[in-house]
Amino acid sequence: SDPFSTEVKPRILLMGLRRSGKSSIQKVVFHKMSPNETLFLESTNKICREDVSNSSFVNFQIWDFPGQIDFFDPTFDYEMIFRGTGALIFVIDSQDDYMEALARLHLTVTRAYKVNTDINFEVFIHKVDGLSDDHKIETQRDIHQRANDDLADAGLEKIHLSFYLTSIYDHSIFEAFSKVVQKLIPQLPTLENLLNIFISFLVLSQWSHMFWFLSPFSLKEDGAGTPYDKESTAIIKLNNTTVLYLKEVTKFLALVCFVREESFERKGLIDYNFHCFRKAIHEVFEVRMKVVKSRKVQNRL
Ligand code: GDP
C-alpha cells in the first residue's frame, strides 16, 4: 500500500538452527510475550515476515527463517532476499553444542556476503541465562574465535561479525536488538549530535544529568496504541534532590532527563530548549522522507 515502503524499511533477517530461540525472541521483543510462555511456542517451520511499527523512526521488517535453509533449493531465491537485507541476525543456542550452528553461520554469512557486502552480520549468543558468568565469557570467546577462524580460512577476514550475549529472561535481548536497529537508522549520527547539543545546554547550566532512550519495540497490533503521544510527559520526584523528567519526542522516542529539583523551578527554559530539540528531530526525519520520495519519483521517470 505504501509505495515507498521498500526504501524506508530495512529488512532484518532472523536466522539460526531450529530451536535456537528465533520465535521466542520475536514474541518477547515485539509482542510483549512473557518469556515463560515461549516454552509452548511451535518451532519456526516457514518463513514468517512481519512489519514492525509504522513510525517514521523505525520502520523495518523481520523475517524469521526456519532452521535449515537449503541454499541449493532452486525454488528458494535467497539472492533476492539477501539483496534487500540490512541486518542478518544469526541466533546460536549457547546451551547446546554449537558446532553445527557455527558451520551454518559460516555458510549463511558467506552466501549472503557474496550477494550483498553491505549487510550487518549480528550474532546472538543466546540463552546465556543458563550459563555462569565465567562460562558466558568463555563461550563468547570460543564462538568469536571459531567463527572468525572459519572466515579467515576462507580468505574472508574482511567480513565483520558483531557478537551479543542474549537471553529473553532479562533486558539483554532488548539491548542487542536495539543496537542492531540503531545501526540501520541513517539519521542516528544527526540525532546524536542534536542530543549532545541539548545535553550541553543542560549540563552547562548545571541543571541535570541526562540520558536518552529509544523505545521502538511497543508493537502497534491494530494500528493504535503507540507508547507515546504528543502530550506524553512524566515528572517523578526521585529523592530530595532529583526529578526524573520524561517527554515525548516522536511516537517512538522519548527523552528522559534527571534534573536537580531546584533547577526544575525554571522548567519553562528547559521546555523551550526541549521544544527546539524536538523540532529539529522532526525536521531531520521529514527531510529523510522527502529525499526518499523524490528519489522514487526520479526512478520512475
Ligand atoms: P525457534 O525454532 O528458533 O523459533 O526456537 P523457539 O523460539 O521455538 O525456542 C525454542 C526453545 O528455546 C523454547 O522452549 C524457548 O522457551 C527456549 N528459549 C528461547 N529463548 C531462550 C532464552 O533466552 N533462554 C532460555 N533458557 N530458553 C530460551
XYZ file of C-alpha atoms and ligand atoms in Angstrom, residues 15-28 35-45 64-67 91 93 95 126-130 166-170 172-173, ligand 1:
72
model
C 18.133 -16.950 11.234
C 19.587 -19.862 13.136
C 19.088 -23.558 13.740
C 15.732 -24.921 14.756
C 15.014 -24.400 18.498
C 17.731 -21.763 18.813
C 15.102 -19.295 20.025
C 14.098 -17.214 16.992
C 10.335 -17.293 17.524
C 10.764 -16.639 21.238
C 12.928 -13.586 20.575
C 10.399 -12.191 18.181
C 7.474 -12.825 20.506
C 9.169 -11.379 23.577
C 9.491 -15.477 28.473
C 7.801 -18.441 30.176
C 5.056 -18.573 27.573
C 7.656 -19.244 24.866
C 8.060 -22.760 26.227
C 4.894 -23.624 24.342
C 5.769 -21.999 21.027
C 5.825 -24.079 17.931
C 9.190 -24.077 16.267
C 9.574 -21.916 13.175
C 8.935 -24.004 10.120
C 12.058 -15.277 10.725
C 13.584 -18.190 8.891
C 13.179 -21.867 9.507
C 16.220 -23.633 10.864
C 20.934 -16.945 16.699
C 21.884 -21.623 21.297
C 23.306 -24.111 25.991
C 21.545 -16.822 23.001
C 20.068 -18.437 26.149
C 23.034 -17.308 28.243
C 20.756 -17.203 31.306
C 21.750 -20.842 31.776
C 21.430 -12.544 24.878
C 18.588 -14.041 26.853
C 14.852 -13.495 26.742
C 14.820 -13.655 30.558
C 16.474 -10.265 31.027
C 19.910 -8.262 27.138
C 17.737 -9.270 24.196
P 12.994 -21.430 17.009
O 12.777 -22.808 16.463
O 14.370 -20.930 16.671
O 11.932 -20.453 16.635
O 13.038 -21.597 18.624
P 11.883 -21.282 19.699
O 11.642 -19.818 19.783
O 10.727 -22.152 19.443
O 12.632 -21.668 21.066
C 12.990 -22.993 21.407
C 13.044 -23.149 22.911
O 14.050 -22.320 23.484
C 11.731 -22.753 23.622
O 11.431 -23.760 24.557
C 12.075 -21.455 24.335
O 11.356 -21.297 25.549
C 13.551 -21.597 24.600
N 14.250 -20.301 24.690
C 14.197 -19.269 23.802
N 14.951 -18.241 24.220
C 15.513 -18.617 25.405
C 16.414 -17.978 26.342
O 16.866 -16.838 26.189
N 16.774 -18.717 27.443
C 16.307 -19.980 27.667
N 16.726 -20.597 28.766
N 15.468 -20.596 26.812
C 15.054 -19.930 25.706
